[in-house]
Amino acid sequence: MVFRDQIEALSGQNLNLCFQCSKCSAGCPLAYEMDLKPAQVMHSIRLGRRDSVLNSRAIWLCVACETCTERCPQGVDPAAAMNAARLMALRAGLEPGVREVGVYYKGFVTNMRMNGKIHDASLVAINRLVSGRLFDELPLAWKLLLRGRIKPPPLPLRGARFRRMYRRALAREMDQPL
Amino acid sequence: MKYGYYPGCSLEGISLEYDMSMRALFESLEITIEDLQDWICCGTLAAPSLSHLLGLATPIWNLVRAREQGHEQLVTPCSACLYHFKNAAKQVEENHGLRMEVEAVLEGNLDDLPPAIHPLQLLSSEGFGERSRDHLSPQRDLSDLKVVCYYGCHISRPAEVMGFDDPENPQSMDQLVRSAGAQVLDWPYKVDCCGAHFSLIRPDIVVELCQKLFRGALDAGADAIIVACPMCHANLDTRQGAISERLEQELEMPVMYFSQLLGYALGLSPKRLGLQKHIVDPLPLMLEKCGAGKGQGVVP
């Protein structure tokens, strides 16, 4: 499968509908931080520029606000294509274009595996440890603690069923060609 | 209608005041909700970014639990959870191959999954205006309070998935807040993005996106911003220090959940609504603008 077909299969989108009006780029709240703007990501995928897309910062900066998807006159979902590109980048073993985002997403799913749910305080604390920014938000953390908004993890942890599902999902996926 | 209730992880942790006010509001309106048992995180953007199948199976797990427990609709106050529920449900409905994969992962069928809905949709359809009319507290006159309603990303966008309200100019929250007696101002930033989880990764991005919202709210002449999503609230409430520096203007604008404002108008105690839990305390504003002894700081 060529690169465009892979993205289309993963995202369920027909990217050939895109006629490069660039409305997605115009409305994207994160475009100012992106190396490739959303319309350029769409076009690069169609041109088969795999390395440029999979190594881009853009695909990791997308927060799936869906403004592009809502406004696309051709009914394409660029946010889904960005998500497909993130999956392919990780499958290819590439370092995420915005490292902190990759670290956060992995930490998030690791946290889910403990209890099936997220425990927000430990998610943030571990993320800060890993990224070496432990002291960035301490004044805010203190204010939240005083207001009773930071809670200890719920015990006992009940993540076993979620972990079984997690393993099944990943095993099935590894069997599929990409 | 039998409503299940999915609080989601935020409402059990940092955004517990959204949960408190939501439950108090439902109780006072005599709308019965039942907690979903055995729920898990919706996976947000993290699970689908790491695994396509996990990203679909995780939200759908909860819809399957809701069906098993006999809920006809799943009330989901977090609009990010809501989006992932509705998006995953739509994907497996439209793609038979994908549906079979997710059924294999979940070891069960995906027939007749109940829809997830936002409490704004529930209150609009249950006729909050009529239900509350006789219950509005005369001691809580909100008519001097000027607010803007901030919907953020996923309450109505993308329309094809969410199927509720207008994706570019939603009105549901405006109408509810208006029927509670407050003045709702028009402004152009209703559906702009707050930066969501980038608050934890790249706070500079959240400051950049939220400063536009505050500028818009100030230009409109608002006393407060009303929200309907825990992430919007966290970003707007906790980042005002950095945003003040960016705007070169001291900012202290209360940000409240719609459920807190409606509950306040119905006479519920500020403590029950969790109003004291915000970083920017909304109580001084509420006492000044809406108390029985307006301007005298008397607790009604």
mmCIF file of C-alpha atoms in Angstrom, chain A residues 2-177:
data_model
loop_
_atom_site.group_PDB
_atom_site.id
_atom_site.type_symbol
_atom_site.label_atom_id
_atom_site.label_comp_id
_atom_site.label_asym_id
_atom_site.label_seq_id
_atom_site.Cartn_x
_atom_site.Cartn_y
_atom_site.Cartn_z
ATOM 1 C CA VAL A 2 1.292 3.452 -0.774
ATOM 2 C CA PHE A 3 1.443 6.033 1.981
ATOM 3 C CA ARG A 4 -1.785 7.819 1.035
ATOM 4 C CA ASP A 5 -3.736 4.558 0.969
ATOM 5 C CA GLN A 6 -2.452 3.668 4.423
ATOM 6 C CA ILE A 7 -3.584 6.994 5.870
ATOM 7 C CA GLU A 8 -6.938 6.663 4.108
ATOM 8 C CA ALA A 9 -7.471 3.138 5.417
ATOM 9 C CA LEU A 10 -6.641 4.126 8.989
ATOM 10 C CA SER A 11 -8.660 7.341 8.988
ATOM 11 C CA GLY A 12 -11.574 6.251 6.809
ATOM 12 C CA GLN A 13 -11.131 9.404 4.731
ATOM 13 C CA ASN A 14 -10.954 10.010 0.980
ATOM 14 C CA LEU A 15 -8.193 12.616 0.820
ATOM 15 C CA ASN A 16 -8.531 13.036 -2.928
ATOM 16 C CA LEU A 17 -11.658 15.062 -2.237
ATOM 17 C CA CYS A 18 -9.440 17.834 -0.848
ATOM 18 C CA PHE A 19 -9.188 20.713 -3.343
ATOM 19 C CA GLN A 20 -6.748 22.764 -1.253
ATOM 20 C CA CYS A 21 -9.041 25.641 -0.340
ATOM 21 C CA SER A 22 -7.016 25.839 2.921
ATOM 22 C CA LYS A 23 -9.995 26.595 5.084
ATOM 23 C CA CYS A 24 -8.576 24.019 7.535
ATOM 24 C CA SER A 25 -5.348 25.988 7.836
ATOM 25 C CA ALA A 26 -7.228 29.270 8.231
ATOM 26 C CA GLY A 27 -9.371 28.049 11.115
ATOM 27 C CA CYS A 28 -6.817 25.878 12.945
ATOM 28 C CA PRO A 29 -6.098 27.369 16.394
ATOM 29 C CA LEU A 30 -2.691 25.652 16.503
ATOM 30 C CA ALA A 31 -1.611 26.532 12.934
ATOM 31 C CA TYR A 32 0.627 29.320 14.243
ATOM 32 C CA GLU A 33 2.812 26.659 15.907
ATOM 33 C CA MET A 34 2.776 24.138 13.044
ATOM 34 C CA ASP A 35 5.596 23.502 10.578
ATOM 35 C CA LEU A 36 3.178 22.105 7.991
ATOM 36 C CA LYS A 37 -0.254 23.768 8.063
ATOM 37 C CA PRO A 38 -3.235 21.380 7.939
ATOM 38 C CA ALA A 39 -3.851 21.906 4.205
ATOM 39 C CA GLN A 40 -0.154 21.219 3.584
ATOM 40 C CA VAL A 41 -0.384 18.014 5.610
ATOM 41 C CA MET A 42 -3.315 16.935 3.437
ATOM 42 C CA HIS A 43 -1.435 17.743 0.232
ATOM 43 C CA SER A 44 1.804 16.149 1.432
ATOM 44 C CA ILE A 45 -0.035 12.919 2.162
ATOM 45 C CA ARG A 46 -1.419 12.876 -1.374
ATOM 46 C CA LEU A 47 2.038 13.525 -2.803
ATOM 47 C CA GLY A 48 3.395 10.589 -0.810
ATOM 48 C CA ARG A 49 5.784 12.746 1.235
ATOM 49 C CA ARG A 50 5.808 10.190 4.032
ATOM 50 C CA ASP A 51 8.905 11.311 5.941
ATOM 51 C CA SER A 52 7.928 14.942 5.894
ATOM 52 C CA VAL A 53 4.459 14.163 7.293
ATOM 53 C CA LEU A 54 5.450 11.546 9.857
ATOM 54 C CA ASN A 55 8.285 13.676 11.240
ATOM 55 C CA SER A 56 6.236 16.879 11.303
ATOM 56 C CA ARG A 57 5.377 18.779 14.462
ATOM 57 C CA ALA A 58 1.929 19.475 13.024
ATOM 58 C CA ILE A 59 0.504 15.982 13.506
ATOM 59 C CA TRP A 60 1.395 16.108 17.224
ATOM 60 C CA LEU A 61 0.104 19.641 17.750
ATOM 61 C CA CYS A 62 -3.413 18.764 16.544
ATOM 62 C CA VAL A 63 -5.734 18.659 19.585
ATOM 63 C CA ALA A 64 -8.697 17.368 17.538
ATOM 64 C CA CYS A 65 -10.783 20.492 18.165
ATOM 65 C CA GLU A 66 -12.467 19.541 14.863
ATOM 66 C CA THR A 67 -12.740 23.089 13.538
ATOM 67 C CA CYS A 68 -11.182 21.931 10.237
ATOM 68 C CA THR A 69 -13.527 18.955 10.025
ATOM 69 C CA GLU A 70 -16.588 21.075 10.667
ATOM 70 C CA ARG A 71 -15.654 23.643 8.026
ATOM 71 C CA CYS A 72 -14.253 21.452 5.237
ATOM 72 C CA PRO A 73 -16.445 22.095 2.180
ATOM 73 C CA GLN A 74 -15.529 18.644 0.849
ATOM 74 C CA GLY A 75 -16.538 16.768 3.983
ATOM 75 C CA VAL A 76 -13.002 15.559 4.732
ATOM 76 C CA ASP A 77 -11.894 15.040 8.345
ATOM 77 C CA PRO A 78 -8.304 16.365 8.489
ATOM 78 C CA ALA A 79 -8.120 15.690 12.249
ATOM 79 C CA ALA A 80 -8.669 11.971 11.555
ATOM 80 C CA ALA A 81 -5.862 12.037 8.989
ATOM 81 C CA MET A 82 -3.575 13.677 11.581
ATOM 82 C CA ASN A 83 -4.452 10.903 14.023
ATOM 83 C CA ALA A 84 -3.679 8.244 11.408
ATOM 84 C CA ALA A 85 -0.299 9.898 10.793
ATOM 85 C CA ARG A 86 0.477 9.806 14.530
ATOM 86 C CA LEU A 87 -0.300 6.077 14.603
ATOM 87 C CA MET A 88 1.940 5.461 11.600
ATOM 88 C CA ALA A 89 4.781 7.513 13.043
ATOM 89 C CA LEU A 90 4.731 5.455 16.247
ATOM 90 C CA ARG A 91 4.459 2.174 14.324
ATOM 91 C CA ALA A 92 7.511 3.217 12.316
ATOM 92 C CA GLY A 93 9.396 3.792 15.560
ATOM 93 C CA LEU A 94 9.860 7.518 14.894
ATOM 94 C CA GLU A 95 10.353 10.017 17.708
ATOM 95 C CA PRO A 96 7.185 12.191 17.905
ATOM 96 C CA GLY A 97 7.720 15.579 16.239
ATOM 97 C CA VAL A 98 6.723 17.265 19.503
ATOM 98 C CA ARG A 99 8.416 15.019 22.055
ATOM 99 C CA GLU A 100 6.405 16.232 25.078
ATOM 100 C CA VAL A 101 3.119 15.242 23.439
ATOM 101 C CA GLY A 102 4.307 11.683 22.833
ATOM 102 C CA VAL A 103 5.526 11.435 26.432
ATOM 103 C CA TYR A 104 2.167 12.717 27.681
ATOM 104 C CA TYR A 105 0.030 10.328 25.590
ATOM 105 C CA LYS A 106 2.113 7.313 26.631
ATOM 106 C CA GLY A 107 1.961 8.360 30.282
ATOM 107 C CA PHE A 108 -1.790 8.811 29.961
ATOM 108 C CA VAL A 109 -2.428 5.281 28.741
ATOM 109 C CA THR A 110 0.005 3.896 31.345
ATOM 110 C CA ASN A 111 -2.026 5.686 34.019
ATOM 111 C CA MET A 112 -5.242 4.216 32.584
ATOM 112 C CA ARG A 113 -3.777 0.741 32.908
ATOM 113 C CA MET A 114 -3.532 1.107 36.699
ATOM 114 C CA ASN A 115 -7.230 1.594 37.364
ATOM 115 C CA GLY A 116 -9.029 1.852 34.037
ATOM 116 C CA LYS A 117 -9.533 5.517 34.911
ATOM 117 C CA ILE A 118 -7.138 8.432 35.076
ATOM 118 C CA HIS A 119 -5.889 9.611 38.438
ATOM 119 C CA ASP A 120 -5.095 13.191 37.477
ATOM 120 C CA ALA A 121 -2.657 14.090 40.261
ATOM 121 C CA SER A 122 -0.337 11.138 39.608
ATOM 122 C CA LEU A 123 -0.635 11.618 35.843
ATOM 123 C CA VAL A 124 0.651 15.172 36.175
ATOM 124 C CA ALA A 125 3.275 14.351 38.832
ATOM 125 C CA ILE A 126 4.788 11.496 36.803
ATOM 126 C CA ASN A 127 4.670 13.572 33.619
ATOM 127 C CA ARG A 128 6.559 16.354 35.405
ATOM 128 C CA LEU A 129 9.175 13.898 36.726
ATOM 129 C CA VAL A 130 9.749 12.392 33.285
ATOM 130 C CA SER A 131 9.941 15.748 31.545
ATOM 131 C CA GLY A 132 12.152 17.309 34.245
ATOM 132 C CA ARG A 133 9.753 20.175 35.010
ATOM 133 C CA LEU A 134 8.765 19.058 38.480
ATOM 134 C CA PHE A 135 8.643 22.525 40.020
ATOM 135 C CA ASP A 136 6.828 24.369 37.225
ATOM 136 C CA GLU A 137 3.369 24.256 38.712
ATOM 137 C CA LEU A 138 3.900 23.872 42.440
ATOM 138 C CA PRO A 139 2.176 27.149 43.433
ATOM 139 C CA LEU A 140 -0.886 26.112 41.416
ATOM 140 C CA ALA A 141 -0.791 22.575 42.846
ATOM 141 C CA TRP A 142 -0.758 24.061 46.347
ATOM 142 C CA LYS A 143 -3.803 26.226 45.619
ATOM 143 C CA LEU A 144 -5.677 23.220 44.223
ATOM 144 C CA LEU A 145 -4.736 21.127 47.241
ATOM 145 C CA LEU A 146 -6.069 23.785 49.604
ATOM 146 C CA ARG A 147 -9.365 23.731 47.721
ATOM 147 C CA GLY A 148 -9.702 19.949 48.051
ATOM 148 C CA ARG A 149 -9.228 19.363 44.344
ATOM 149 C CA ILE A 150 -6.249 17.010 44.590
ATOM 150 C CA LYS A 151 -7.215 13.563 45.798
ATOM 151 C CA PRO A 152 -5.250 10.412 46.663
ATOM 152 C CA PRO A 153 -5.522 7.530 44.192
ATOM 153 C CA PRO A 154 -8.668 5.402 44.697
ATOM 154 C CA LEU A 155 -7.798 2.077 46.297
ATOM 155 C CA PRO A 156 -7.960 -0.782 45.571
ATOM 156 C CA LEU A 157 -6.981 -0.263 41.931
ATOM 157 C CA ARG A 158 -9.277 -2.033 39.496
ATOM 158 C CA GLY A 159 -7.438 -2.011 36.205
ATOM 159 C CA ALA A 160 -7.319 -5.738 35.457
ATOM 160 C CA ARG A 161 -10.278 -5.824 33.052
ATOM 161 C CA PHE A 162 -9.047 -2.783 31.182
ATOM 162 C CA ARG A 163 -5.543 -4.275 30.928
ATOM 163 C CA ARG A 164 -6.957 -7.461 29.396
ATOM 164 C CA MET A 165 -8.836 -5.422 26.811
ATOM 165 C CA TYR A 166 -5.719 -3.342 26.178
ATOM 166 C CA ARG A 167 -3.684 -6.471 25.437
ATOM 167 C CA ARG A 168 -6.354 -7.862 23.120
ATOM 168 C CA ALA A 169 -6.576 -4.584 21.172
ATOM 169 C CA LEU A 170 -2.819 -4.308 20.713
ATOM 170 C CA ALA A 171 -2.422 -7.981 19.796
ATOM 171 C CA ARG A 172 -5.119 -7.756 17.098
ATOM 172 C CA GLU A 173 -3.616 -4.592 15.736
ATOM 173 C CA MET A 174 -0.127 -6.043 15.471
ATOM 174 C CA ASP A 175 -1.555 -8.825 13.297
ATOM 175 C CA GLN A 176 -2.849 -6.324 10.770
ATOM 176 C CA PRO A 177 -0.632 -5.078 7.963
#
